[in-house]
Short mmCIF file of C-alpha atoms in Angstrom, two decimals:
data_model
loop_
_atom_site.label_atom_id
_atom_site.label_comp_id
_atom_site.label_asym_id
_atom_site.label_seq_id
_atom_site.Cartn_x
_atom_site.Cartn_y
_atom_site.Cartn_z
CA MET A 24 -82.54 3.28 -38.91
CA ALA A 25 -80.64 5.44 -41.41
CA GLU A 26 -80.41 8.16 -38.79
CA ASN A 27 -78.76 5.75 -36.29
CA ASN A 28 -76.23 4.55 -38.87
CA SER A 29 -75.35 8.13 -39.72
CA ARG A 30 -74.82 8.97 -36.04
CA GLU A 31 -72.55 5.91 -35.47
CA SER A 32 -70.55 6.77 -38.58
CA ALA A 33 -70.02 10.33 -37.33
CA GLU A 34 -68.90 9.09 -33.89
CA GLN A 35 -66.37 6.71 -35.45
CA GLU A 36 -65.05 9.49 -37.66
CA ASN A 37 -64.69 11.83 -34.67
CA LYS A 38 -62.93 9.08 -32.70
CA LEU A 39 -60.49 8.49 -35.55
CA ILE A 40 -59.73 12.21 -35.79
CA LEU A 41 -59.13 12.36 -32.01
CA ASN A 42 -56.74 9.40 -32.17
CA ASN A 43 -54.82 11.06 -34.99
CA ILE A 44 -54.54 14.28 -32.99
CA GLN A 45 -53.25 12.37 -29.92
CA ALA A 46 -50.71 10.51 -32.04
CA PHE A 47 -49.52 13.79 -33.55
CA LEU A 48 -49.14 15.39 -30.11
CA ILE A 49 -47.11 12.41 -28.88
CA CYS A 50 -44.81 12.69 -31.90
CA VAL A 51 -44.35 16.39 -31.29
CA ARG A 52 -43.66 15.76 -27.60
CA VAL A 53 -41.06 13.06 -28.35
CA SER A 54 -39.45 15.35 -30.93
CA VAL A 55 -39.20 18.17 -28.41
CA MET A 56 -37.90 15.91 -25.65
CA SER A 57 -35.21 14.44 -27.93
CA LYS A 58 -33.70 17.84 -28.59
CA PRO A 59 -30.74 19.04 -26.49
CA LEU A 60 -31.36 21.15 -23.45
CA PRO A 61 -30.99 24.83 -24.27
CA GLY A 62 -28.18 26.48 -22.30
CA ALA A 63 -27.14 23.41 -20.27
CA LEU A 64 -27.94 25.33 -17.12
CA ALA A 65 -28.48 23.71 -13.76
CA ASP A 66 -32.07 24.90 -13.35
CA THR A 67 -33.20 23.94 -16.85
CA LYS A 68 -35.47 20.93 -16.40
CA ILE A 69 -38.24 19.43 -18.50
CA ARG A 70 -40.87 17.53 -16.57
CA THR A 71 -42.30 14.39 -18.13
CA ARG A 72 -44.01 11.21 -17.04
CA LYS A 73 -42.42 9.33 -19.89
CA ARG A 74 -39.48 7.76 -18.07
CA ASN A 75 -38.19 6.08 -21.23
CA LEU A 76 -37.47 9.44 -22.86
CA VAL A 77 -33.80 10.50 -22.58
CA VAL A 78 -32.87 14.16 -22.62
CA GLN A 79 -29.67 14.66 -24.59
CA LYS A 80 -26.78 16.70 -23.25
CA ASP A 81 -25.87 19.95 -24.93
CA PRO A 82 -22.10 20.41 -24.49
CA GLU A 83 -21.92 23.25 -27.00
CA SER A 84 -24.30 25.39 -24.95
CA PHE A 85 -22.42 24.43 -21.79
CA LEU A 86 -19.06 25.43 -23.27
CA GLU A 87 -20.55 28.64 -24.63
CA ALA A 88 -21.84 29.52 -21.17
CA LEU A 89 -18.52 28.48 -19.65
CA GLU A 90 -16.45 30.60 -22.04
CA HIS A 91 -17.81 33.81 -20.54
CA LEU A 92 -16.34 32.74 -17.20
CA PHE A 93 -12.78 32.22 -18.47
CA VAL A 94 -11.98 35.89 -18.33
CA GLY A 95 -10.05 38.12 -15.95
CA ASP A 96 -6.64 39.57 -15.28
CA SER A 97 -5.46 36.60 -13.21
CA LEU A 98 -6.15 32.95 -12.43
CA GLU A 99 -7.81 34.08 -9.23
CA ASP A 100 -10.33 36.04 -11.29
CA VAL A 101 -11.06 32.96 -13.38
CA PHE A 102 -11.54 30.90 -10.22
CA GLN A 103 -13.93 33.43 -8.71
CA ASN A 104 -15.97 33.48 -11.93
CA LEU A 105 -16.19 29.69 -12.13
CA ASP A 106 -16.87 29.26 -8.43
CA SER A 107 -19.64 31.86 -8.26
CA ALA A 108 -21.53 30.60 -11.33
CA THR A 109 -24.40 28.87 -9.55
CA ASP A 110 -26.45 28.36 -12.72
CA ILE A 111 -23.84 26.17 -14.48
CA ASP A 112 -24.46 22.42 -14.33
CA TYR A 113 -20.96 21.25 -13.45
CA LYS A 114 -22.20 17.89 -12.20
CA THR A 115 -23.67 16.81 -15.54
CA TYR A 116 -20.97 18.35 -17.69
CA HIS A 117 -17.87 17.79 -15.54
CA GLU A 118 -16.01 16.03 -18.38
CA PHE A 119 -16.48 19.02 -20.66
CA PHE A 120 -15.42 21.31 -17.84
CA PHE A 121 -12.18 19.37 -17.33
CA ASP A 122 -11.52 19.33 -21.07
CA ARG A 123 -11.90 23.11 -21.23
CA PHE A 124 -9.98 23.75 -18.01
CA ILE A 125 -7.09 21.39 -18.74
CA SER A 126 -6.64 21.05 -22.49
CA GLY A 127 -8.49 24.10 -23.74
CA SER A 128 -11.12 21.89 -25.45
CA ILE A 129 -8.81 20.17 -27.92
CA GLY A 130 -10.34 16.84 -26.90
CA VAL A 131 -7.41 15.26 -25.07
CA CYS A 132 -9.58 14.54 -22.06
CA PHE A 133 -11.88 12.45 -24.26
CA GLY A 134 -9.10 10.26 -25.63
CA ARG A 135 -8.99 12.06 -28.96
CA VAL A 136 -7.42 15.22 -30.33
CA ASP A 137 -9.09 17.80 -32.56
CA LYS A 138 -7.35 18.56 -35.84
CA ARG A 139 -6.52 22.11 -34.87
CA LYS A 140 -4.66 21.00 -31.70
CA THR A 141 -4.69 24.61 -30.52
CA PRO A 142 -5.98 24.95 -26.96
CA ARG A 143 -8.26 27.77 -25.96
CA SER A 144 -6.76 30.31 -23.65
CA PRO A 145 -6.69 30.45 -20.72
CA SER A 146 -6.20 26.75 -19.90
CA ILE A 147 -3.41 24.62 -18.48
CA PHE A 148 -2.16 23.58 -21.92
CA ALA A 149 -2.26 27.15 -23.21
CA ASP A 150 -0.14 28.34 -20.30
CA SER A 151 3.52 27.67 -19.53
CA LEU A 152 4.65 24.55 -17.69
CA SER A 153 5.74 26.69 -14.76
CA LYS A 154 2.10 27.69 -14.20
CA VAL A 155 0.79 24.13 -13.75
CA ASP A 156 1.16 24.39 -9.96
CA ALA A 157 -1.05 27.49 -9.89
CA TRP A 158 -3.67 25.92 -12.17
CA ILE A 159 -3.82 22.74 -10.09
CA SER A 160 -4.20 24.82 -6.94
CA ILE A 161 -7.22 26.51 -8.51
CA LEU A 162 -8.63 23.14 -9.57
CA GLU A 163 -8.16 21.69 -6.09
CA ARG A 164 -10.02 24.61 -4.49
CA PHE A 165 -12.78 24.25 -7.05
CA MET A 166 -13.18 20.50 -6.42
CA ARG A 167 -13.04 20.86 -2.66
CA LYS A 168 -16.47 22.50 -2.84
CA ARG A 169 -17.69 19.90 -5.34
CA PRO A 170 -16.56 16.45 -4.14
CA TYR A 171 -18.45 14.72 -6.95
CA MET A 172 -15.94 16.11 -9.44
CA ARG A 173 -12.99 14.36 -7.77
CA ILE A 174 -14.32 11.00 -8.93
CA GLY A 175 -14.56 11.90 -12.59
CA ILE A 176 -11.20 13.56 -13.06
CA GLY A 177 -9.25 10.33 -12.57
CA GLU A 178 -10.99 8.78 -15.58
CA VAL A 179 -10.60 11.97 -17.59
CA ILE A 180 -6.86 12.19 -16.95
CA GLY A 181 -6.51 8.48 -17.69
CA ARG A 182 -7.87 9.10 -21.18
CA ALA A 183 -5.67 12.16 -21.58
CA MET A 184 -2.58 10.06 -20.82
CA LEU A 185 -3.45 7.65 -23.61
CA THR A 186 -3.44 10.45 -26.20
CA ILE A 187 0.15 11.51 -25.51
CA ASP A 188 1.33 10.05 -28.81
CA ASN A 189 -0.94 12.50 -30.65
CA VAL A 190 0.14 15.55 -28.67
CA PRO A 191 3.81 15.03 -27.74
CA GLN A 192 4.16 18.80 -27.28
CA TYR A 193 1.97 18.53 -24.17
CA LEU A 194 3.74 15.52 -22.65
CA ASP A 195 5.36 17.56 -19.87
CA HIS A 196 2.05 19.25 -19.06
CA ILE A 197 0.16 15.96 -18.84
CA MET A 198 2.82 14.26 -16.71
CA SER A 199 2.96 17.28 -14.39
CA ILE A 200 -0.83 17.28 -14.01
CA CYS A 201 -0.78 13.53 -13.30
CA SER A 202 1.89 13.87 -10.63
CA HIS A 203 -0.05 16.65 -8.89
CA LEU A 204 -3.28 14.65 -8.90
CA ALA A 205 -1.47 11.52 -7.70
CA ASN A 206 0.07 13.52 -4.87
CA MET A 207 -3.42 14.70 -3.88
CA ASP A 208 -4.59 11.06 -3.93
CA ILE A 209 -7.07 11.84 -6.72
CA LEU A 210 -5.34 9.96 -9.52
CA LYS A 211 -5.06 6.39 -8.23
CA TYR A 212 -2.16 4.17 -9.21
CA GLU A 213 -4.44 1.90 -11.29
CA LYS A 214 -4.73 4.55 -14.02
CA THR A 215 -1.02 5.30 -14.22
CA THR A 216 -0.22 1.59 -14.09
CA GLU A 217 -2.53 0.94 -17.03
CA PHE A 218 -0.86 3.69 -19.01
CA PHE A 219 2.76 2.89 -18.16
CA LEU A 220 2.34 -0.82 -18.83
CA LEU A 221 0.65 -0.15 -22.16
CA LYS A 222 3.58 2.07 -23.05
CA LEU A 223 6.09 -0.57 -22.04
CA LEU A 224 4.28 -3.35 -23.89
CA ARG A 225 4.21 -1.34 -27.11
CA ILE A 226 7.97 -0.85 -27.16
CA ASN A 227 9.88 -3.91 -28.39
CA HIS A 228 13.34 -2.44 -27.91
CA LEU A 229 12.83 -0.66 -24.63
CA VAL A 230 16.47 0.11 -23.93
CA VAL A 231 17.13 1.41 -27.44
CA SER A 232 14.11 3.69 -27.78
CA GLY A 233 13.93 4.94 -24.21
CA GLU A 234 10.45 6.37 -24.89
CA ALA A 235 8.80 4.62 -21.97
CA LEU A 236 11.69 5.52 -19.66
CA SER A 237 11.39 9.16 -20.64
CA ILE A 238 7.67 9.25 -19.82
CA LEU A 239 8.15 7.27 -16.63
CA SER A 240 10.94 9.54 -15.43
CA LYS A 241 8.99 12.75 -16.11
CA PHE A 242 6.05 11.55 -14.02
CA THR A 243 8.09 9.97 -11.23
CA ASN A 244 10.59 12.80 -10.78
CA SER A 245 7.76 15.34 -10.69
CA TYR A 246 5.85 13.26 -8.14
CA ALA A 247 8.98 12.84 -6.01
CA ALA A 248 9.58 16.60 -6.05
CA LEU A 249 6.00 17.24 -4.89
CA SER A 250 5.95 14.65 -2.10
CA SER A 251 8.99 12.45 -1.52
CA GLN A 252 11.08 9.91 -3.36
CA GLN A 253 9.85 7.17 -1.05
CA LYS A 254 6.20 8.01 -1.74
CA ALA A 255 6.79 8.09 -5.50
CA TRP A 256 8.55 4.72 -5.25
CA GLU A 257 5.68 3.20 -3.25
CA TYR A 258 3.20 4.51 -5.84
CA LEU A 259 5.00 2.70 -8.67
CA VAL A 260 5.49 -0.45 -6.60
CA ALA A 261 1.78 -0.57 -5.72
CA GLY A 262 0.94 -0.48 -9.41
CA GLU A 263 3.52 -3.18 -10.21
CA VAL A 264 5.22 -0.77 -12.63
CA VAL A 265 8.65 -1.46 -11.11
CA GLU A 266 8.18 -5.23 -11.31
CA LYS A 267 6.87 -5.17 -14.90
CA LEU A 268 9.55 -2.75 -16.06
CA PHE A 269 12.21 -5.38 -15.50
CA ASP A 270 10.00 -8.34 -16.41
CA PHE A 271 9.83 -6.97 -19.95
CA CYS A 272 13.61 -6.82 -20.29
CA PRO A 273 15.25 -9.05 -17.64
CA GLU A 274 18.39 -9.49 -19.73
CA HIS A 275 18.83 -5.70 -19.87
CA CYS A 276 18.13 -4.94 -16.19
CA SER A 277 21.57 -3.45 -15.53
CA ASP A 278 21.40 -1.41 -18.76
CA VAL A 279 18.00 0.02 -17.82
CA LEU A 280 19.24 0.94 -14.35
CA LYS A 281 22.29 2.66 -15.84
CA LEU A 282 20.08 4.61 -18.28
CA LEU A 283 17.73 5.70 -15.51
CA GLU A 284 20.65 6.86 -13.40
CA ASP A 285 22.76 8.53 -16.10
CA SER A 286 20.22 9.90 -18.58
CA TYR A 287 16.92 10.37 -16.76
CA GLY A 288 17.87 11.84 -13.38
CA MET A 289 16.59 8.83 -11.44
CA ARG A 290 19.59 7.87 -9.36
CA TRP A 291 17.36 7.86 -6.28
CA PHE A 292 15.04 5.37 -8.04
CA VAL A 293 17.96 3.07 -8.85
CA GLU A 294 19.19 3.20 -5.23
CA LEU A 295 15.72 2.36 -3.91
CA TYR A 296 15.41 -0.45 -6.43
CA ARG A 297 18.72 -1.98 -5.38
CA THR A 298 17.87 -1.58 -1.70
CA ASN A 299 14.53 -3.25 -2.31
CA GLN A 300 16.16 -6.08 -4.26
CA THR A 301 18.61 -6.63 -1.41
CA LYS A 302 15.72 -6.84 1.05
CA ASN A 303 13.97 -9.35 -1.19
CA ASN A 304 17.14 -11.44 -1.45
CA ILE A 305 17.59 -11.36 2.32
CA THR A 306 13.97 -12.46 2.77
CA THR A 307 14.55 -15.35 0.35
CA TRP A 308 17.66 -16.39 2.26
CA GLU A 309 15.80 -16.09 5.55
CA GLN A 310 13.04 -18.41 4.36
CA LYS A 311 15.61 -20.89 3.06
CA ILE A 312 17.55 -20.99 6.33
CA ILE A 313 14.40 -21.24 8.47
CA GLN A 314 13.31 -24.21 6.38
CA TYR A 315 16.73 -25.77 6.93
CA MET A 316 16.54 -25.12 10.68
CA GLN A 317 13.24 -26.99 10.87
CA LYS A 318 15.15 -30.25 10.59
CA ASP A 319 14.85 -32.08 13.90
CA PRO A 320 17.29 -34.99 13.84
CA GLU A 321 17.29 -37.63 16.50
CA GLY A 322 20.96 -38.13 17.17
CA GLU A 323 24.09 -37.13 18.96
CA GLU A 324 25.32 -33.62 19.68
CA GLU A 325 27.72 -34.01 16.76
CA THR A 326 24.77 -34.15 14.37
CA ILE A 327 23.23 -30.98 15.81
CA GLU A 328 26.62 -29.28 15.71
CA ALA A 329 26.92 -30.15 12.03
CA LEU A 330 23.53 -28.56 11.39
CA ARG A 331 24.68 -25.39 13.15
CA GLU A 332 27.82 -25.25 11.04
CA ASP A 333 25.80 -25.61 7.83
CA ALA A 334 23.37 -22.91 8.99
CA LEU A 335 26.29 -20.58 9.74
CA LYS A 336 27.75 -21.21 6.28
CA GLN A 337 24.44 -20.17 4.73
CA VAL A 338 24.24 -17.04 6.89
CA LYS A 339 27.78 -16.06 5.89
CA GLN A 340 26.96 -16.71 2.22
CA CYS A 341 23.89 -14.47 2.54
CA LYS A 342 26.06 -11.84 4.23
CA GLU A 343 28.46 -11.81 1.27
CA GLU A 344 25.81 -11.86 -1.48
CA CYS A 345 23.67 -9.16 0.11
CA ASN A 346 26.60 -7.09 1.38
CA MET A 347 25.37 -7.29 4.97
CA SER A 348 27.28 -5.84 7.89
CA VAL A 349 28.22 -7.92 10.93
CA GLU A 350 25.36 -6.37 12.89
CA GLU A 351 22.89 -7.14 10.08
CA SER A 352 24.01 -10.77 10.02
CA VAL A 353 23.52 -11.04 13.81
CA MET A 354 20.01 -9.60 13.58
CA PHE A 355 19.35 -11.86 10.59
CA MET A 356 20.19 -14.94 12.69
CA TRP A 357 18.04 -13.66 15.56
CA ARG A 358 15.04 -13.20 13.22
CA CYS A 359 15.50 -16.73 11.91
CA ILE A 360 15.38 -18.14 15.45
CA VAL A 361 12.26 -16.10 16.32
CA SER A 362 10.54 -17.08 13.06
CA LEU A 363 11.47 -20.73 13.62
CA SER A 364 9.77 -20.73 17.03
CA LYS A 365 6.61 -19.27 15.45
CA THR A 366 6.63 -21.63 12.48
CA MET A 367 7.19 -24.75 14.59
CA SER A 368 4.96 -23.50 17.45
CA LYS A 369 7.85 -24.17 19.78
CA ASP A 370 9.07 -22.36 22.87
CA ILE A 371 11.53 -19.67 21.80
CA VAL A 372 13.87 -20.63 24.66
CA GLY A 373 14.05 -24.16 23.25
CA ALA A 374 14.86 -22.79 19.79
CA LEU A 375 17.57 -20.62 21.36
CA LYS A 376 19.07 -23.59 23.17
CA LYS A 377 19.50 -25.38 19.85
CA TRP A 378 20.51 -22.49 17.58
CA GLY A 379 21.84 -19.90 20.05
CA PRO A 380 25.45 -21.07 19.59
CA CYS A 381 25.24 -19.66 16.04
CA LEU A 382 24.56 -16.24 17.59
CA CYS A 383 27.54 -16.72 19.88
CA THR A 384 29.80 -17.32 16.87
CA LEU A 385 28.49 -14.25 15.02
CA VAL A 386 28.55 -11.86 18.01
CA GLY A 387 31.86 -12.98 19.51
CA ASP A 388 33.40 -10.77 22.21
CA ASP A 389 32.01 -7.52 20.76
CA MET A 390 30.20 -6.02 23.76
CA VAL A 391 28.70 -3.22 21.65
CA MET A 392 27.13 -5.86 19.40
CA GLN A 393 25.90 -7.73 22.48
CA GLY A 394 24.18 -4.57 23.70
CA ARG A 395 22.48 -4.05 20.34
CA LEU A 396 21.31 -7.66 20.31
CA LEU A 397 19.85 -7.25 23.80
CA SER A 398 17.98 -4.12 22.69
CA THR A 399 16.62 -6.04 19.69
CA VAL A 400 15.46 -8.85 21.99
CA GLN A 401 13.69 -6.23 24.11
CA THR A 402 11.89 -4.77 21.06
CA THR A 403 10.96 -8.22 19.75
CA CYS A 404 9.40 -9.26 23.04
CA TYR A 405 7.53 -5.96 23.31
CA ASN A 406 6.07 -6.29 19.80
CA ASN A 407 5.02 -9.93 20.27
CA PRO A 408 2.54 -10.32 23.16
CA ASN A 409 2.91 -14.11 23.11
CA ILE A 410 6.56 -13.84 24.23
CA ILE A 411 6.40 -10.64 26.28
CA ASN A 412 6.77 -12.72 29.46
CA SER A 413 9.69 -14.66 27.98
CA PHE A 414 12.14 -11.77 28.12
CA LYS A 415 13.87 -13.03 31.27
CA PRO A 416 14.16 -16.69 30.12
CA ILE A 417 15.56 -15.50 26.77
CA VAL A 418 18.18 -13.27 28.41
CA VAL A 419 19.15 -16.00 30.87
CA GLN A 420 19.52 -18.49 28.01
CA LEU A 421 21.67 -16.06 26.02
CA TYR A 422 23.82 -15.57 29.14
CA ASP A 423 24.18 -19.34 29.64
CA LEU A 424 25.22 -19.72 25.99
CA GLU A 425 27.81 -16.94 26.50
CA VAL A 426 26.15 -14.80 23.83
CA LEU A 427 25.64 -11.99 26.39
CA GLU A 428 28.12 -11.10 29.10
CA ALA A 429 27.09 -10.06 32.61
CA ASP A 430 28.41 -6.52 32.18
CA VAL A 431 26.18 -6.00 29.13
CA ILE A 432 23.07 -7.16 30.99
CA ILE A 433 23.88 -5.03 34.05
CA ALA A 434 24.52 -1.98 31.85
CA TRP A 435 21.16 -2.53 30.17
CA ALA A 436 19.43 -2.76 33.58
CA ASN A 437 21.01 0.51 34.70
CA GLY A 438 19.91 2.28 31.53
CA ASN A 439 16.49 3.65 30.72
CA SER A 440 15.63 3.20 27.06
CA GLY A 441 13.56 1.04 24.75
CA PRO A 442 9.91 -0.04 24.77
CA GLY A 443 8.42 -1.85 27.76
CA ARG A 444 11.32 -0.81 29.95
CA SER A 445 9.50 -1.02 33.29
CA VAL A 446 7.95 -4.43 32.56
CA PHE A 447 11.19 -6.01 31.40
CA GLY A 448 13.15 -4.33 34.18
CA GLU A 449 10.91 -6.00 36.76
CA GLN A 450 11.27 -9.37 35.02
CA LEU A 451 15.05 -9.14 35.06
CA ALA A 452 15.54 -7.47 38.46
CA GLU A 453 16.25 -10.66 40.42
CA PHE A 454 18.64 -12.02 37.78
CA VAL A 455 20.50 -8.69 37.56
CA ALA A 456 20.84 -8.63 41.35
CA TRP A 457 22.36 -12.11 41.20
CA LEU A 458 24.79 -11.02 38.47
CA GLU A 459 25.85 -7.97 40.48
CA ALA A 460 26.35 -10.06 43.61
CA ASP A 461 28.40 -12.59 41.67
CA ASP A 462 30.47 -9.78 40.20
CA ASP A 463 31.16 -8.38 43.68
CA GLU A 464 32.34 -11.81 44.89
CA ASP A 465 34.70 -12.10 41.92
CA GLN A 466 36.21 -8.72 42.74
#
């Protein structure tokens, strides 16, 4: 009996010792797995079945390994070193790579700035502003082979933009980098919008300080120089930067435009803004007049004539406010008639019968203007399949209303320009033959 108790006691003691050893090994294993990876190299992997264990990154080892590659007599040498380093884990450490490559590891790309604020050389910040183009070219070639890095750099640069207040000496560098990446469609407008609007919101006296305008102009002028002024404008419009810029200071709109033109080299921006505003005003007028033209009174011809006179007054008022030419006012009236037929789901010939006399007043006896109107009618019919077969009825109606003269229609038929020429020529052939025969009889 005593012997059995002694044996059981020994087994329990051995079992306890074994459990303690297993617990110790687990602790050691967790301790080892919680330590950073040595070297941060691509092929350095630790296999484990414990999926809940997270291996920490080791940026210091990565940067140390990276530093040996930033050597050479030229940027091309640096590129070749970086590109040929197959054992560097760029995918895991791409943020640290960008921080080293762009800011020389002063932390700008992480939304902070180290106290020393002295970038390592070589890097974009450590080099002159004139070298940014060359650095970005190297970066583009590097990312072309590693598409996964294109995704991360937008976020990295977004954080770098937000640290500008801490490193004003690198403002030009950061804005130049941003414009290059935007031109390559890597930096999306959402990031720049976020930054510019934050800048604008933080400045109470926008016109007085000019800080936001300075930053905006540096980015936009650089972008325009790389691509085009129109593309830079569209970029800012897409991000609602243009709209918000004047929403924040509507009472100072003219002052802001004058500052941009006189002090920030953005005359092209001001011209595009004014052109865009004119287009918006014309669109507003167009909608207003179309709504007015939707009135369908049941009455005498005098009532309809009064409506036409009112519509013409509005068109002339729009012409004066928006500084439209005679031709632009004619095309404006034509668009209103076409839009009216679409809005009311009515036959365009019927709309012309009612409102065509307005065109007659605007066009007058100017045969050059008549020819341009006929070409516009041709393009409109070609671009709208639902009225492509209405070209002849439209032209006949315009002739009956004395908007188009016979000579203009015949000259068009004898020409050979514009879309859908053969189709429309066939539609109008019989009518043109009749006009020519009538002209011969008159002679």
